[in-house]
C-alpha atoms as one frame of an Amber mdcrd trajectory, in Angstrom:
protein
  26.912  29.316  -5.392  24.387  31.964  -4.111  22.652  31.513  -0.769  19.282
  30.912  -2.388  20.513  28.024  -4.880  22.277  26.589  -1.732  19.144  26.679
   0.224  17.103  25.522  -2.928  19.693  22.359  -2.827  19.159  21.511   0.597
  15.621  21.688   0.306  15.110  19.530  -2.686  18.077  16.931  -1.076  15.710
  16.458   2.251  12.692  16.214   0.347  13.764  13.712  -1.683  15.645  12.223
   1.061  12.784  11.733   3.534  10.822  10.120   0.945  13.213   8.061  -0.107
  13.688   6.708   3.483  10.157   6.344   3.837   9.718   4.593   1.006  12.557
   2.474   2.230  11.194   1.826   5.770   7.637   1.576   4.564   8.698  -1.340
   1.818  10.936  -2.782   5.308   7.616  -2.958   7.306   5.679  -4.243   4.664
   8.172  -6.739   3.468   8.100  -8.489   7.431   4.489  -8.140   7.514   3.385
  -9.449   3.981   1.844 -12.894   4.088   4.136 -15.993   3.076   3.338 -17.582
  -0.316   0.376 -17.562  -1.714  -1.571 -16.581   1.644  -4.464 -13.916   1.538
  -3.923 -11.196   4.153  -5.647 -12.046   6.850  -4.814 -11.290  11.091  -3.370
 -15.378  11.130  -1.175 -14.495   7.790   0.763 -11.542   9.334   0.985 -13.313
  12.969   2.249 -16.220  10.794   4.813 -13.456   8.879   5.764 -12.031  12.511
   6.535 -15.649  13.986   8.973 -16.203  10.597  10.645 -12.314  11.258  11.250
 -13.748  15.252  13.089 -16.350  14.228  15.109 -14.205  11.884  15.714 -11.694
  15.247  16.425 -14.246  17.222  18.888 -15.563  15.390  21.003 -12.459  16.114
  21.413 -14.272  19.520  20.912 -11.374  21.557  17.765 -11.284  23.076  15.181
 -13.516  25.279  12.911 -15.680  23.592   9.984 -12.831  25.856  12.390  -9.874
  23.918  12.335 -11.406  20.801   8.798 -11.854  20.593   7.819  -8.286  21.581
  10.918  -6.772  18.794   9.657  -9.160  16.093   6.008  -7.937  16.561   6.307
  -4.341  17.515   9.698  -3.365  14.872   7.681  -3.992  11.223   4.998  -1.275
  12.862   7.565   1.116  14.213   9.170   0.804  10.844   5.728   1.464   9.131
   5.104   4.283  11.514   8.944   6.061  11.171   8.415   5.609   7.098   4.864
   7.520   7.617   6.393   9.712   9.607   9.326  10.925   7.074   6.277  11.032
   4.456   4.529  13.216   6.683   7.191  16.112   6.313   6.234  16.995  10.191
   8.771  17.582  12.272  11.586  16.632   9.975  14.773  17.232  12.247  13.182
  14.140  14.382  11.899  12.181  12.201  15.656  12.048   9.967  17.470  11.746
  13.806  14.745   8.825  15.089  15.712   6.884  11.528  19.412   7.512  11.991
  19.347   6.230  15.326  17.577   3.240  14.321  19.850   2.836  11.169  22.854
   2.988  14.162  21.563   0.437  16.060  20.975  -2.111  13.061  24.596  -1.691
  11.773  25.906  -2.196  14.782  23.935  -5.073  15.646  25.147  -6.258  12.044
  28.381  -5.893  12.612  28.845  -7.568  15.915  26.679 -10.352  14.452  29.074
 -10.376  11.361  32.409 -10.374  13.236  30.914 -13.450  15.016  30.979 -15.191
  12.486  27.076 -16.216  12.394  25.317 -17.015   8.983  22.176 -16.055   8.985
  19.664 -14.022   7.059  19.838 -10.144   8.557  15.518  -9.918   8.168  15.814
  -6.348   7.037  13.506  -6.562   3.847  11.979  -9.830   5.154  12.927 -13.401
   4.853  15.827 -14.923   2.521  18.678 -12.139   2.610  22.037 -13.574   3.898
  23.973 -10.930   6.121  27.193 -10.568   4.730  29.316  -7.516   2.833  26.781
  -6.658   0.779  24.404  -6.011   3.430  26.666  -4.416   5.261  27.662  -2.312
   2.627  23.986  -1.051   2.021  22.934  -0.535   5.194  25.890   1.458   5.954
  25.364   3.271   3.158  21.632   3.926   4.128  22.402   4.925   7.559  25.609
   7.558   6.454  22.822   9.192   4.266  20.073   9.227   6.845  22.873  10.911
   8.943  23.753  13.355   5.957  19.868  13.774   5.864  19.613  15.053   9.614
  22.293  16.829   9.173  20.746  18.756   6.449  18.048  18.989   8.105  19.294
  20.691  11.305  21.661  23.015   9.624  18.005  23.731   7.168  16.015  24.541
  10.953  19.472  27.157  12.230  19.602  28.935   8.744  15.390  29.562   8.748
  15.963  30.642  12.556  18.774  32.916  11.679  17.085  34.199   8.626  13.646
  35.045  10.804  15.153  36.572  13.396  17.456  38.902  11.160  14.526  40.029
   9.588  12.736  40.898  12.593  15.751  42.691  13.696  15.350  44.793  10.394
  12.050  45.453  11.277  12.253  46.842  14.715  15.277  49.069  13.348  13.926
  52.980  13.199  13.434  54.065   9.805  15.829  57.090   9.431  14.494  60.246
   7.147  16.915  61.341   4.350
C-alpha cells in the first residue's frame, strides 16, 4: 500500500471515527438529559432527568451524596460538550485522548462495580440498562476504538510534521546548475 492510500485510510478512519464518537457521546448526553415520559422540555424536566441519572451514579457506591450531585449534573454536559467537540474536528489529538480518558475511567468504574457483584443499571445511555457483560463488552469495545482513534490521530499529527518539515528542508536546499 502506497503512502498516500495509507494516509487517505487514516484520514477517512478518524473522520469517521470522531463523528461516530460524537454522535455517540452527544446521543449519551442527550439520553440523561431528555425529559421522563411524556414531559415537555422544560428547566424542571431535565433537573427532574438529572435527579433520576444521580441515583443511577450513586448507585455505583463511590461517591458522596455532595459528589454525586455535582457528577450527575455536570457529566450529561461534559458529554454534550466532548461529542461537540469531536464534531468540531478542532484539535483532534485532544479531543480523541479527552474521550479515551473518559472511556478509561467508565470501564474501570464498570468493572470494579461488576466484580462487586452490584446490580444495577450502568446510566450510560440513560435510565433502564442493567450493567452486566454486555455492557461491558460495548463499552470496552468503544473505549479500545477511541484509543485506536487517538492513536491514529497522533501518528496522523507526526507524519504531517515530518512531511512539512522535509519539504522545507527541500526548499532551503541550493538549487545546483547542470
Amino acid at each position: 500500500m502506497t503512502t498516500e492510500k495509507r494516509g487517505n485510510g487514516r484520514r477517512i478512519f478518524l473522520l469517521i471515527g470522531r463523528l461516530s464518537l460524537a454522535g455517540m457521546f452527544i446521543f449519551a448526553a442527550y439520553a440523561k438529559l431528555k425529559p421522563q415520559a411524556a414531559m415537555p422540555w422544560s428547566v424542571g424536566s431535565v433537573r427532574t432527568s438529572l435527579s433520576m441519572f444521580a441515583m443511577q451514579v450513586d448507585s455505583y457506591q463511590l461517591l458522596s451524596p455532595q459528589a454525586v450531585s455535582m457528577a450527575a449534573h455536570a457529566l450529561p454536559f461534559v458529554e454534550l460538550a466532548l461529542g461537540l467537540w469531536l464534531l468540531s474536528g478542532l484539535w483532534l489529538r485532544y479531543s480523541t485522548l479527552t474521550t479515551s480518558l473518559l472511556l478509561l475511567g467508565f470501564f474501570v468504574l464498570m468493572v470494579r462495580t461488576y466484580s462487586l457483584g452490584l446490580e444495577i443499571n450502568c446510566g450510560c445511555f440513560g435510565p433502564g440498562e442493567q450493567l452486566g457483560k454486555k455492557s461491558l463488552l460495548r463499552d470496552g469495545s468503544l473505549l479500545a476504538f477511541s484509543l485506536t482513534l487517538t492513536l491514529c490521530a497522533f501518528l496522523a499529527k507526526r507524519k504531517r510534521s515530518a512531511s512539512k518539515s522535509s519539504l522545507s528542508a527541500t526548499a532551503n536546499e541550493p538549487q545546483q546548475a547542470n
